[in-house]
Amino acid sequence: MNAGKIALIGDTDTISGFLLTGVGVGDKNYFVVKDSTKPEDVAKHFNLFIEDKTNAMIIINQTIASSIRTIVENHVKSKSLPVVIEIPSKGEKYDTTKDSVLKMLMK
Protein backbone atom coordinates (compact mmCIF):
# COMPACT_ATOMS: atom_id res chain seq x y z
CA MET A 1 0.00 0.00 0.00
CA ASN A 2 1.35 3.44 -0.90
CA ALA A 3 1.55 5.96 1.89
CA GLY A 4 0.40 8.82 -0.30
CA LYS A 5 1.94 12.15 -1.13
CA ILE A 6 2.16 15.31 0.90
CA ALA A 7 1.01 18.56 -0.68
CA LEU A 8 2.27 21.89 0.62
CA ILE A 9 0.80 25.38 0.61
CA GLY A 10 3.00 27.90 2.31
CA ASP A 11 5.27 30.90 2.33
CA THR A 12 8.69 30.76 0.69
CA ASP A 13 10.53 29.78 3.89
CA THR A 14 8.15 26.93 4.67
CA ILE A 15 8.17 25.51 1.15
CA SER A 16 11.97 25.80 0.93
CA GLY A 17 12.37 23.92 4.21
CA PHE A 18 10.13 21.07 3.11
CA LEU A 19 11.77 20.86 -0.32
CA LEU A 20 15.14 20.48 1.41
CA THR A 21 13.76 17.37 3.15
CA GLY A 22 12.57 15.94 -0.17
CA VAL A 23 8.84 16.62 0.25
CA GLY A 24 7.37 17.91 -3.00
CA VAL A 25 10.55 17.39 -5.02
CA GLY A 26 9.78 15.93 -8.43
CA ASP A 27 6.03 16.11 -7.94
CA LYS A 28 5.71 19.92 -7.85
CA ASN A 29 3.16 19.12 -5.19
CA TYR A 30 3.41 22.55 -3.61
CA PHE A 31 2.20 26.11 -4.01
CA VAL A 32 4.24 29.10 -2.83
CA VAL A 33 2.10 31.93 -1.47
CA LYS A 34 3.50 35.45 -1.64
CA ASP A 35 2.11 38.72 -0.30
CA SER A 36 0.58 39.40 -3.71
CA THR A 37 -1.17 35.99 -3.94
CA LYS A 38 -4.95 36.26 -3.99
CA PRO A 39 -7.12 34.03 -1.76
CA GLU A 40 -8.80 32.72 -4.95
CA ASP A 41 -5.45 31.34 -6.10
CA VAL A 42 -4.85 29.70 -2.73
CA ALA A 43 -8.35 28.17 -2.88
CA LYS A 44 -7.75 26.92 -6.42
CA HIS A 45 -4.56 25.08 -5.43
CA PHE A 46 -6.09 23.77 -2.19
CA ASN A 47 -8.96 22.28 -4.20
CA LEU A 48 -6.57 20.81 -6.78
CA PHE A 49 -4.63 19.13 -3.98
CA ILE A 50 -7.87 17.78 -2.46
CA GLU A 51 -8.99 16.35 -5.81
CA ASP A 52 -5.66 14.57 -6.35
CA LYS A 53 -6.41 11.16 -4.82
CA THR A 54 -2.68 10.43 -4.44
CA ASN A 55 -2.41 13.12 -1.73
CA ALA A 56 -2.73 11.81 1.82
CA MET A 57 -1.94 15.12 3.53
CA ILE A 58 -1.97 18.85 2.88
CA ILE A 59 0.32 20.94 5.04
CA ILE A 60 -0.62 24.61 5.03
CA ASN A 61 0.60 27.65 6.96
CA GLN A 62 -2.10 28.73 9.38
CA THR A 63 -2.05 32.35 8.21
CA ILE A 64 -2.67 31.15 4.65
CA ALA A 65 -5.38 28.71 5.77
CA SER A 66 -7.11 31.67 7.43
CA SER A 67 -7.49 33.32 4.02
CA ILE A 68 -9.60 30.34 2.88
CA ARG A 69 -10.90 29.29 6.32
CA THR A 70 -14.40 28.29 5.15
CA ILE A 71 -13.04 25.99 2.44
CA VAL A 72 -10.57 24.36 4.85
CA GLU A 73 -13.20 23.82 7.54
CA ASN A 74 -15.72 22.39 5.07
CA HIS A 75 -13.15 19.88 3.84
CA VAL A 76 -12.08 18.87 7.35
CA LYS A 77 -15.71 18.33 8.38
CA SER A 78 -16.69 16.34 5.30
CA LYS A 79 -13.70 14.17 4.41
CA SER A 80 -10.94 12.32 6.13
CA LEU A 81 -8.41 12.42 3.27
CA PRO A 82 -6.34 14.24 2.54
CA VAL A 83 -5.72 15.27 6.12
CA VAL A 84 -5.13 19.01 6.51
CA ILE A 85 -2.40 20.01 8.92
CA GLU A 86 -1.97 23.68 9.80
CA ILE A 87 1.49 24.80 10.83
CA PRO A 88 2.81 28.18 12.00
CA SER A 89 4.54 30.59 9.67
CA LYS A 90 7.92 32.07 10.48
CA GLY A 91 7.38 35.06 12.73
CA GLU A 92 3.68 34.35 13.25
CA LYS A 93 2.14 33.16 16.50
CA TYR A 94 0.21 29.88 16.17
CA ASP A 95 -3.44 30.23 17.18
CA THR A 96 -4.94 26.94 18.34
CA THR A 97 -8.46 28.41 18.18
CA LYS A 98 -8.20 28.65 14.38
CA ASP A 99 -6.92 25.12 13.72
CA SER A 100 -9.81 23.21 12.08
CA VAL A 101 -8.51 19.75 12.93
CA LEU A 102 -7.74 20.65 16.52
CA LYS A 103 -11.21 22.20 16.95
CA MET A 104 -12.80 19.02 15.60
CA LEU A 105 -10.74 16.82 17.94
CA MET A 106 -11.67 18.94 20.96
CA LYS A 107 -15.42 18.36 20.45
Coordinates of C-alpha atoms in Angstrom, one line a residue:
M1 CA 0.0 0.0 0.0
N2 CA 1.3 3.4 -0.9
A3 CA 1.6 6.0 1.9
G4 CA 0.4 8.8 -0.3
K5 CA 1.9 12.2 -1.1
I6 CA 2.2 15.3 0.9
A7 CA 1.0 18.6 -0.7
L8 CA 2.3 21.9 0.6
I9 CA 0.8 25.4 0.6
G10 CA 3.0 27.9 2.3
D11 CA 5.3 30.9 2.3
T12 CA 8.7 30.8 0.7
D13 CA 10.5 29.8 3.9
T14 CA 8.1 26.9 4.7
I15 CA 8.2 25.5 1.1
S16 CA 12.0 25.8 0.9
G17 CA 12.4 23.9 4.2
F18 CA 10.1 21.1 3.1
L19 CA 11.8 20.9 -0.3
L20 CA 15.1 20.5 1.4
T21 CA 13.8 17.4 3.1
G22 CA 12.6 15.9 -0.2
V23 CA 8.8 16.6 0.3
G24 CA 7.4 17.9 -3.0
V25 CA 10.5 17.4 -5.0
G26 CA 9.8 15.9 -8.4
D27 CA 6.0 16.1 -7.9
K28 CA 5.7 19.9 -7.9
N29 CA 3.2 19.1 -5.2
Y30 CA 3.4 22.5 -3.6
F31 CA 2.2 26.1 -4.0
V32 CA 4.2 29.1 -2.8
V33 CA 2.1 31.9 -1.5
K34 CA 3.5 35.4 -1.6
D35 CA 2.1 38.7 -0.3
S36 CA 0.6 39.4 -3.7
T37 CA -1.2 36.0 -3.9
K38 CA -4.9 36.3 -4.0
P39 CA -7.1 34.0 -1.8
E40 CA -8.8 32.7 -4.9
D41 CA -5.4 31.3 -6.1
V42 CA -4.9 29.7 -2.7
A43 CA -8.4 28.2 -2.9
K44 CA -7.7 26.9 -6.4
H45 CA -4.6 25.1 -5.4
F46 CA -6.1 23.8 -2.2
N47 CA -9.0 22.3 -4.2
L48 CA -6.6 20.8 -6.8
F49 CA -4.6 19.1 -4.0
I50 CA -7.9 17.8 -2.5
E51 CA -9.0 16.4 -5.8
D52 CA -5.7 14.6 -6.3
K53 CA -6.4 11.2 -4.8
T54 CA -2.7 10.4 -4.4
N55 CA -2.4 13.1 -1.7
A56 CA -2.7 11.8 1.8
M57 CA -1.9 15.1 3.5
I58 CA -2.0 18.8 2.9
I59 CA 0.3 20.9 5.0
I60 CA -0.6 24.6 5.0
N61 CA 0.6 27.6 7.0
Q62 CA -2.1 28.7 9.4
T63 CA -2.1 32.3 8.2
I64 CA -2.7 31.1 4.7
A65 CA -5.4 28.7 5.8
S66 CA -7.1 31.7 7.4
S67 CA -7.5 33.3 4.0
I68 CA -9.6 30.3 2.9
R69 CA -10.9 29.3 6.3
T70 CA -14.4 28.3 5.2
I71 CA -13.0 26.0 2.4
V72 CA -10.6 24.4 4.9
E73 CA -13.2 23.8 7.5
N74 CA -15.7 22.4 5.1
H75 CA -13.2 19.9 3.8
V76 CA -12.1 18.9 7.3
K77 CA -15.7 18.3 8.4
S78 CA -16.7 16.3 5.3
K79 CA -13.7 14.2 4.4
S80 CA -10.9 12.3 6.1
L81 CA -8.4 12.4 3.3
P82 CA -6.3 14.2 2.5
V83 CA -5.7 15.3 6.1
V84 CA -5.1 19.0 6.5
I85 CA -2.4 20.0 8.9
E86 CA -2.0 23.7 9.8
I87 CA 1.5 24.8 10.8
P88 CA 2.8 28.2 12.0
S89 CA 4.5 30.6 9.7
K90 CA 7.9 32.1 10.5
G91 CA 7.4 35.1 12.7
E92 CA 3.7 34.3 13.3
K93 CA 2.1 33.2 16.5
Y94 CA 0.2 29.9 16.2
D95 CA -3.4 30.2 17.2
T96 CA -4.9 26.9 18.3
T97 CA -8.5 28.4 18.2
K98 CA -8.2 28.7 14.4
D99 CA -6.9 25.1 13.7
S100 CA -9.8 23.2 12.1
V101 CA -8.5 19.7 12.9
L102 CA -7.7 20.6 16.5
K103 CA -11.2 22.2 16.9
M104 CA -12.8 19.0 15.6
L105 CA -10.7 16.8 17.9
M106 CA -11.7 18.9 21.0
K107 CA -15.4 18.4 20.5

